[in-house]
GROMACS .gro file of N, CA and C in nm:
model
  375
    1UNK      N    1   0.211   2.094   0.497
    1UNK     CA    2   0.192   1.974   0.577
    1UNK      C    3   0.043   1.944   0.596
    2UNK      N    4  -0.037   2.056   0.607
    2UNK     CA    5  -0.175   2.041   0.611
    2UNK      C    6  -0.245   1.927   0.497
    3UNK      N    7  -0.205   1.988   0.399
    3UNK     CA    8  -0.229   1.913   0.270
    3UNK      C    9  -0.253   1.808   0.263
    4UNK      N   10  -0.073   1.750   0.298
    4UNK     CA   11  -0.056   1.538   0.274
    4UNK      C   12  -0.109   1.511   0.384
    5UNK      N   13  -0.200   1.609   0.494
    5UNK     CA   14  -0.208   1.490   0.638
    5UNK      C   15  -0.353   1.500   0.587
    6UNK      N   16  -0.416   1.592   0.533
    6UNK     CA   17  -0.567   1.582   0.455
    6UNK      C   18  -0.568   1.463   0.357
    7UNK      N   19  -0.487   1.480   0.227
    7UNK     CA   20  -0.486   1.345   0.178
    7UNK      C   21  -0.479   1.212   0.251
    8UNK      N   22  -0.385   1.182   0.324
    8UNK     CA   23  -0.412   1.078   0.411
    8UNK      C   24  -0.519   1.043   0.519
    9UNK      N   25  -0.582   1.092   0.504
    9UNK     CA   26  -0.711   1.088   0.586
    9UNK      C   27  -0.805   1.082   0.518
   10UNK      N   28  -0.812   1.131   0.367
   10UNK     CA   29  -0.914   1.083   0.268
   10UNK      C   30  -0.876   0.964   0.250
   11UNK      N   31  -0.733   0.916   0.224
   11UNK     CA   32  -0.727   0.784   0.172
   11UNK      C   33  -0.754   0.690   0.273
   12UNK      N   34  -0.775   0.718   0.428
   12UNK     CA   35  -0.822   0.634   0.540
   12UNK      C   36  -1.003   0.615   0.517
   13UNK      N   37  -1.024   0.687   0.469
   13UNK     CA   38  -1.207   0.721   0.434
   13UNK      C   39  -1.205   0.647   0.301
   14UNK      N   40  -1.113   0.647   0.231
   14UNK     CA   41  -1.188   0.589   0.109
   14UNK      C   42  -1.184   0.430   0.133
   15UNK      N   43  -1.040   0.378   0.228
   15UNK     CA   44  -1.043   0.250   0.194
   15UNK      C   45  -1.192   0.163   0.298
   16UNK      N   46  -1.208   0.247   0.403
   16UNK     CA   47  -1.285   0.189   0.452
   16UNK      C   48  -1.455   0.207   0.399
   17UNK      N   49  -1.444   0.286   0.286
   17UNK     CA   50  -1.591   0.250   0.194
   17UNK      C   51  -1.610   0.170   0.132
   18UNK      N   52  -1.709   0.133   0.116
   18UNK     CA   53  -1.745  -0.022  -0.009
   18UNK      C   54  -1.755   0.062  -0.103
   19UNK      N   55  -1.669  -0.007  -0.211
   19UNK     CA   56  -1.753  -0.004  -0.381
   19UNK      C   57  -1.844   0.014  -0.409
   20UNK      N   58  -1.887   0.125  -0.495
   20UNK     CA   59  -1.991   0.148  -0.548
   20UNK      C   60  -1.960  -0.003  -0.689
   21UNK      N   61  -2.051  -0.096  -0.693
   21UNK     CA   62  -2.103  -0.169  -0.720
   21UNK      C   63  -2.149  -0.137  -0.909
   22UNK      N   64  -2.186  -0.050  -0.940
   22UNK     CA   65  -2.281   0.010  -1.047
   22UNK      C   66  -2.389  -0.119  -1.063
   23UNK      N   67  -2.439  -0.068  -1.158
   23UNK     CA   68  -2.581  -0.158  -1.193
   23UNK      C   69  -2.732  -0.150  -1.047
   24UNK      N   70  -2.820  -0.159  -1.077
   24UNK     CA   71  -2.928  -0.187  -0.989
   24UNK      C   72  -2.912  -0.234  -0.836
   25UNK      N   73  -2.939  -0.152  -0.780
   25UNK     CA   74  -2.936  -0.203  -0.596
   25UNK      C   75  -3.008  -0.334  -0.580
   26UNK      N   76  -3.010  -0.427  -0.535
   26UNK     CA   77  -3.101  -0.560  -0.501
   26UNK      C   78  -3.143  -0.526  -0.318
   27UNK      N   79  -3.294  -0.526  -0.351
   27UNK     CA   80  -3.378  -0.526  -0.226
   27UNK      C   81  -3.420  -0.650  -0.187
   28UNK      N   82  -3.418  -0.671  -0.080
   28UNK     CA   83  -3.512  -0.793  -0.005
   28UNK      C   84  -3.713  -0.769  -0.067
   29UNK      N   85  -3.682  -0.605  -0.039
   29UNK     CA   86  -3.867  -0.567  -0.035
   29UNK      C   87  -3.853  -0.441  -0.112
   30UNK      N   88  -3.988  -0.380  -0.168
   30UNK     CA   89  -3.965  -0.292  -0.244
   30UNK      C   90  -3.955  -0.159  -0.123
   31UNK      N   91  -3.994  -0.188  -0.014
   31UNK     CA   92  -4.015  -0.083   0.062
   31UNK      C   93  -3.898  -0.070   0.147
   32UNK      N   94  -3.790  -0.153   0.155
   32UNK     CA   95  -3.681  -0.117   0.154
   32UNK      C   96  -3.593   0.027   0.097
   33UNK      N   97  -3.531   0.062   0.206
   33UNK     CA   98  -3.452   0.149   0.162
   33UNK      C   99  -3.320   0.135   0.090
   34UNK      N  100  -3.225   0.192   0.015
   34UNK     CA  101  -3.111   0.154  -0.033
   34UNK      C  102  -3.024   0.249  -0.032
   35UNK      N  103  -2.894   0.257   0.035
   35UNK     CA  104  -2.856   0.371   0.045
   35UNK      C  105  -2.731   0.338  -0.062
   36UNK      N  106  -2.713   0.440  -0.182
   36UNK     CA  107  -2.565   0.428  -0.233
   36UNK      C  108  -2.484   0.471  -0.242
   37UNK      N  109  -2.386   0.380  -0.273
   37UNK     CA  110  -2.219   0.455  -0.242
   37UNK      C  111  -2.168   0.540  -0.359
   38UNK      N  112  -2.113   0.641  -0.317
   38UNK     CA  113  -2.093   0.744  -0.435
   38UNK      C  114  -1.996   0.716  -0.495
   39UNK      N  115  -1.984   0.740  -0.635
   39UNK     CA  116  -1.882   0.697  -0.711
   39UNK      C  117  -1.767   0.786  -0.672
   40UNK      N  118  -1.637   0.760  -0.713
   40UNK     CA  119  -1.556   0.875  -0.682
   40UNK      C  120  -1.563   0.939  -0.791
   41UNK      N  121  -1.629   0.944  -0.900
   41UNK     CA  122  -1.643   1.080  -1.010
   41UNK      C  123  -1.722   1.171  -0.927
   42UNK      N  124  -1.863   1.129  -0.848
   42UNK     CA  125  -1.985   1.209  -0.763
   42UNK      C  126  -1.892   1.251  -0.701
   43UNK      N  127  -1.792   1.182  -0.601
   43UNK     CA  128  -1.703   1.253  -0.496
   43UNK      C  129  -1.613   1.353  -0.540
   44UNK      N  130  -1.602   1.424  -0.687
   44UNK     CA  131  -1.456   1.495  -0.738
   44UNK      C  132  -1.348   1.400  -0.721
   45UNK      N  133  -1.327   1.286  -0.735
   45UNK     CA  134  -1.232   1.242  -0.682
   45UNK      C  135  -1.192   1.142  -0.802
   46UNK      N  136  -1.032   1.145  -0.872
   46UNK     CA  137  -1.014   1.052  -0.962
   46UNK      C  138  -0.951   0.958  -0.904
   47UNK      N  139  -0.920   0.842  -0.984
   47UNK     CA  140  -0.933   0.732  -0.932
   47UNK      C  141  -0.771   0.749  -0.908
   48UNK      N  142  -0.689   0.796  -0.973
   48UNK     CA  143  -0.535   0.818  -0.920
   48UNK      C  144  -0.514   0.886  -0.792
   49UNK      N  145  -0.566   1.009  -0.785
   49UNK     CA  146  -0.590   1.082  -0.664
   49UNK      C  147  -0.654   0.944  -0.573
   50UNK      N  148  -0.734   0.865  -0.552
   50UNK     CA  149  -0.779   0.779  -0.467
   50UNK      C  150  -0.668   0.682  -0.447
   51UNK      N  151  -0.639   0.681  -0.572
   51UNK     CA  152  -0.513   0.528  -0.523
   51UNK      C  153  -0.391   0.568  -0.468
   52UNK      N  154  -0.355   0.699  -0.487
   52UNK     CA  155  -0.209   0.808  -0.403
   52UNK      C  156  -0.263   0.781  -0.267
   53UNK      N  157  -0.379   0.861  -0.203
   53UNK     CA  158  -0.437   0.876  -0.084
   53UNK      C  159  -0.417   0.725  -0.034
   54UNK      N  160  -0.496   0.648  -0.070
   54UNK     CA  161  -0.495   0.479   0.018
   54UNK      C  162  -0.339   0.468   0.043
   55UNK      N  163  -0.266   0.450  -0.071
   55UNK     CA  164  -0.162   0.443  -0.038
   55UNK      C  165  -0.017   0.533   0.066
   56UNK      N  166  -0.084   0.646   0.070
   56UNK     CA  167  -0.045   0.740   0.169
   56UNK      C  168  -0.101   0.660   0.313
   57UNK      N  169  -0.214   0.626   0.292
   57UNK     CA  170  -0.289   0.584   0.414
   57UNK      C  171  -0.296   0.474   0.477
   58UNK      N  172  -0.174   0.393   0.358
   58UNK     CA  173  -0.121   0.285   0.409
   58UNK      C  174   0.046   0.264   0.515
   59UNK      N  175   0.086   0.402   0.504
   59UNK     CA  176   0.197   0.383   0.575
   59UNK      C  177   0.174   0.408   0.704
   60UNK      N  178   0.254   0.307   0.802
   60UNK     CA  179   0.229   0.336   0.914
   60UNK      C  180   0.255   0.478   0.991
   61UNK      N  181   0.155   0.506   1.131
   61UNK     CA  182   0.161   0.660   1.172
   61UNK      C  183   0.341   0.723   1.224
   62UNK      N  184   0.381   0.648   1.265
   62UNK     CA  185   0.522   0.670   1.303
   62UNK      C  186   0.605   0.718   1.214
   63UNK      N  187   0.611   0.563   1.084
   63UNK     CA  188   0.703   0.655   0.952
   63UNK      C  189   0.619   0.745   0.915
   64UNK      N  190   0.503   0.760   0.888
   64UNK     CA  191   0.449   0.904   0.789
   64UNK      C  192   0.494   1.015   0.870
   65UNK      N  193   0.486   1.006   1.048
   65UNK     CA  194   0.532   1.128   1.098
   65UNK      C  195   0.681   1.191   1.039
   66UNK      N  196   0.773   1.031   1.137
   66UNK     CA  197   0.945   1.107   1.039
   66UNK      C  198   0.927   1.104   0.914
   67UNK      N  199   0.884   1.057   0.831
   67UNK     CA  200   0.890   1.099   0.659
   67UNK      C  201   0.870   1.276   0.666
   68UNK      N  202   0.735   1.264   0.726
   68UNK     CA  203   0.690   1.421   0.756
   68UNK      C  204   0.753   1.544   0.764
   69UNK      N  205   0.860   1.502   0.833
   69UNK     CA  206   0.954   1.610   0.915
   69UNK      C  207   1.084   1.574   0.847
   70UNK      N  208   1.133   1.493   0.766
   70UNK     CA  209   1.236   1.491   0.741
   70UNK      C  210   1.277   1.591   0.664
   71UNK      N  211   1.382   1.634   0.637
   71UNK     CA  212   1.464   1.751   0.565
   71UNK      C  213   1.411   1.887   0.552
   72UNK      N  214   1.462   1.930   0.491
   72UNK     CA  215   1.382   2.091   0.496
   72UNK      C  216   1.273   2.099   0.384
   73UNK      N  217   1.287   2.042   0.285
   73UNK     CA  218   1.178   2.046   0.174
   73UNK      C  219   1.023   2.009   0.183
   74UNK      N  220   0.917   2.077   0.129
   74UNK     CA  221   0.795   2.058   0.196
   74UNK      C  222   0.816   1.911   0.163
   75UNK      N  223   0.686   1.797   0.216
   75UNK     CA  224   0.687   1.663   0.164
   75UNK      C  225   0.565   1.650   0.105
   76UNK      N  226   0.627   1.567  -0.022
   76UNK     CA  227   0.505   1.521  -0.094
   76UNK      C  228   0.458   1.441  -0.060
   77UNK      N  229   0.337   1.358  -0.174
   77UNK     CA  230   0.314   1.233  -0.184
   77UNK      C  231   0.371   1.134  -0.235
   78UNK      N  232   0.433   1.195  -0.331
   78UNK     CA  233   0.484   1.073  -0.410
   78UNK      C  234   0.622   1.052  -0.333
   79UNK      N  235   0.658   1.144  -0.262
   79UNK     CA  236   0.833   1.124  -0.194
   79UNK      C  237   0.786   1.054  -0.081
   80UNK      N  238   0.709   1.050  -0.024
   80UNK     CA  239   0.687   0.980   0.080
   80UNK      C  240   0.598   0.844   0.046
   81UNK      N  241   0.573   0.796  -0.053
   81UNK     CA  242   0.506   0.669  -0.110
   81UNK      C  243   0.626   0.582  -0.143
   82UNK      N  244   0.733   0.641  -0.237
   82UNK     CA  245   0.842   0.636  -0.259
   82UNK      C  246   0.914   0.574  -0.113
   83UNK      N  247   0.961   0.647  -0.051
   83UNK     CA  248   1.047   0.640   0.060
   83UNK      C  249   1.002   0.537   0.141
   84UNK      N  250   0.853   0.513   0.174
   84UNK     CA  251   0.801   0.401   0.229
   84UNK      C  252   0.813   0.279   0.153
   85UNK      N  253   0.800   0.277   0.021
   85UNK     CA  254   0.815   0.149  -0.080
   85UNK      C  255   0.946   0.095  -0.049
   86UNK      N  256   1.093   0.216  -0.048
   86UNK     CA  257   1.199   0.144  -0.061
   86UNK      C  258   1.275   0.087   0.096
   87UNK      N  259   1.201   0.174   0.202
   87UNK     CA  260   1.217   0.056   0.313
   87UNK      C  261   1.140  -0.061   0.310
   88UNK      N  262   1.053  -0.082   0.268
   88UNK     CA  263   0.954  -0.210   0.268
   88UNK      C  264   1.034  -0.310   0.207
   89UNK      N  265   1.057  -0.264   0.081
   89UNK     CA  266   1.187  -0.329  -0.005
   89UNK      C  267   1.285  -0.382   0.039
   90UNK      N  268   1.357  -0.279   0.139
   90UNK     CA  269   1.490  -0.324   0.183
   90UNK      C  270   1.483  -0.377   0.287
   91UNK      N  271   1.354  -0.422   0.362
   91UNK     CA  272   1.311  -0.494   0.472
   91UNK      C  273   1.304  -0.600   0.437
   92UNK      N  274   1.272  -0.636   0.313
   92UNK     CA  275   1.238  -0.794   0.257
   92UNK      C  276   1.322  -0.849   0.165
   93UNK      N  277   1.421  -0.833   0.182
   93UNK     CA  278   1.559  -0.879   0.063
   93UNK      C  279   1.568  -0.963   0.176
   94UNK      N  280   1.616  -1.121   0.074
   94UNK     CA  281   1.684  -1.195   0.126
   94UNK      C  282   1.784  -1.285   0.080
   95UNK      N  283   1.929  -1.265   0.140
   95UNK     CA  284   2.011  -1.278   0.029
   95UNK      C  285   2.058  -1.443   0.061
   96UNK      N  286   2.080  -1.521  -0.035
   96UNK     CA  287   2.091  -1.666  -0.010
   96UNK      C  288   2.217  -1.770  -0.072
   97UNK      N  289   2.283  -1.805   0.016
   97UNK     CA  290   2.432  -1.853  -0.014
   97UNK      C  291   2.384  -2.009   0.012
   98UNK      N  292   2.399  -2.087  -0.106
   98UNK     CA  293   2.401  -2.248  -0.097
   98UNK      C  294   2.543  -2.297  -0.172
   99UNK      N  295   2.563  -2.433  -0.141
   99UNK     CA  296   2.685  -2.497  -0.137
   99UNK      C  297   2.673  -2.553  -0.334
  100UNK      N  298   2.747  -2.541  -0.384
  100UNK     CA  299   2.714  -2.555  -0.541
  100UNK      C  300   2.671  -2.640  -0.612
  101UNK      N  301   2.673  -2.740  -0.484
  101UNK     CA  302   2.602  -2.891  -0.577
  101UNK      C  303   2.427  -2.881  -0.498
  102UNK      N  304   2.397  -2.764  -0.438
  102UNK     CA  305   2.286  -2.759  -0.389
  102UNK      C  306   2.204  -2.619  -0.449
  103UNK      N  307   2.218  -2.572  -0.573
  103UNK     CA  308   2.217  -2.476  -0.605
  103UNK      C  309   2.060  -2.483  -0.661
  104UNK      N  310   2.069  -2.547  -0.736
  104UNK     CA  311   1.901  -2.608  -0.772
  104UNK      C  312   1.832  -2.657  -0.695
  105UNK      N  313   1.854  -2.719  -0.559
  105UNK     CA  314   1.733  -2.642  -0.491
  105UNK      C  315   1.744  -2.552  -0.349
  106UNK      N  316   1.666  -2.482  -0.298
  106UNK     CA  317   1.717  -2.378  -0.223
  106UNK      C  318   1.579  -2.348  -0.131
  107UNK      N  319   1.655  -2.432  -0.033
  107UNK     CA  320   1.504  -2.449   0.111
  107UNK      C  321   1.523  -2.321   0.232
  108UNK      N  322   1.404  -2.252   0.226
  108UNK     CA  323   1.413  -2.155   0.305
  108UNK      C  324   1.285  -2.125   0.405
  109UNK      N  325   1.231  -2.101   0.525
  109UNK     CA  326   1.165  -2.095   0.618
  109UNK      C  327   1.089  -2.015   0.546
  110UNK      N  328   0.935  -2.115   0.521
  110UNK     CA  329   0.809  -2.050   0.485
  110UNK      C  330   0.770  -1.874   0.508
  111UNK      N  331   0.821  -1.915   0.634
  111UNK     CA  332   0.784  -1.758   0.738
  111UNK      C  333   0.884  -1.617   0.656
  112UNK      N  334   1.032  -1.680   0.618
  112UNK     CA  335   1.090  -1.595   0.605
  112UNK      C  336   1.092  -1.531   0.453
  113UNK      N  337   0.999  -1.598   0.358
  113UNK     CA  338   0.984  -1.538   0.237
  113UNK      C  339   0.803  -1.519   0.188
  114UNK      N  340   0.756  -1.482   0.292
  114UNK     CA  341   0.598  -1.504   0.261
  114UNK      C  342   0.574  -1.357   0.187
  115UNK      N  343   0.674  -1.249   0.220
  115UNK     CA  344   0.631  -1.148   0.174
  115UNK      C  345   0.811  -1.066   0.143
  116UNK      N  346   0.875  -1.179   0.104
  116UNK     CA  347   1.027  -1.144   0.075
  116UNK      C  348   1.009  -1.189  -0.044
  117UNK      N  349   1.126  -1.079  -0.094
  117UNK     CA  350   1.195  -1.087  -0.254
  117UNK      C  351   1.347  -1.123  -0.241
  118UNK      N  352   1.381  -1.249  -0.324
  118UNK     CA  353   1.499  -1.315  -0.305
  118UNK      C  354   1.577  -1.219  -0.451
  119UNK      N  355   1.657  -1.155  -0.398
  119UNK     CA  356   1.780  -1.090  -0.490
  119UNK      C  357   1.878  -1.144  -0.545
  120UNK      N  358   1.917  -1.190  -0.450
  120UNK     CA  359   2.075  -1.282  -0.516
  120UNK      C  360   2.093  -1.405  -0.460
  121UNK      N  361   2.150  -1.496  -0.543
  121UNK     CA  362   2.128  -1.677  -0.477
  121UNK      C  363   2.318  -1.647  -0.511
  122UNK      N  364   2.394  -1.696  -0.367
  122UNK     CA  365   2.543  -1.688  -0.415
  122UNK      C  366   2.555  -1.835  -0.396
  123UNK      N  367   2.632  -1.877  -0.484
  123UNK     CA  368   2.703  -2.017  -0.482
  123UNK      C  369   2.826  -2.017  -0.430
  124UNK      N  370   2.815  -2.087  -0.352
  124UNK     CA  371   2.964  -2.101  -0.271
  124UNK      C  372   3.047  -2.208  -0.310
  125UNK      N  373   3.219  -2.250  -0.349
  125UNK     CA  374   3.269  -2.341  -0.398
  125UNK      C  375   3.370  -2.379  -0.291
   0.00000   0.00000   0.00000
């Protein structure tokens, strides 16, 4: 458990770093200082390992806890990236029954598909 709560806390650190940029720093003055951001090769860190972590570090603290504790098996990353993807998923299905001569077109509340995936359109006769 130590582990994935370390990864997730790198991936809280990485997202809130800026890009290392590459190419030449741009100064106002030469006597300016420039401080730069380390690549994640400088950091040991590959860029998959970085994109697991963010994404660990994107689930909220509540589910990562029960994900945490669920079942007896240690928890990974990927089971718990997983497990968060397919509630997100099944949070945003929206299933849509129109009358059959209204089938082509299909009006639904801005709000309720801004971040929904429409599954099944049923035609009703």
């Amino acid at each position: 458990m130590a582990r994935i709560r370390a990864e997730r806390k790198c991936g809280e650190f990485l997202k809130q770093q800026v890009m290392n940029k590459g190419g030449k720093p741009v100064t106002c003055s030469p006597e300016e200082q420039v401080t730069e951001n380390k690549t994640l090769t400088e950091l040991g860190i590959t860029r998959k390992q970085s994109m697991n972590w963010q994404k660990l570090a994107g689930i909220p603290e509540e589910i990562f806890e029960e994900e945490l504790h669920k079942g007896d098996a240690m928890p990974s990353l990927k089971r718990m990236v997983n497990n968060f993807r397919k509630r997100t998923e099944e949070a945003n299905v929206i299933d849509v029954e129109v009358e059959e001569d209204d089938a082509k077109e299909v009006a639904v509340e801005e709000d309720d598909v801004k971040s929904a995936k429409v599954v099944s359109i049923k035609t009703m006769r």
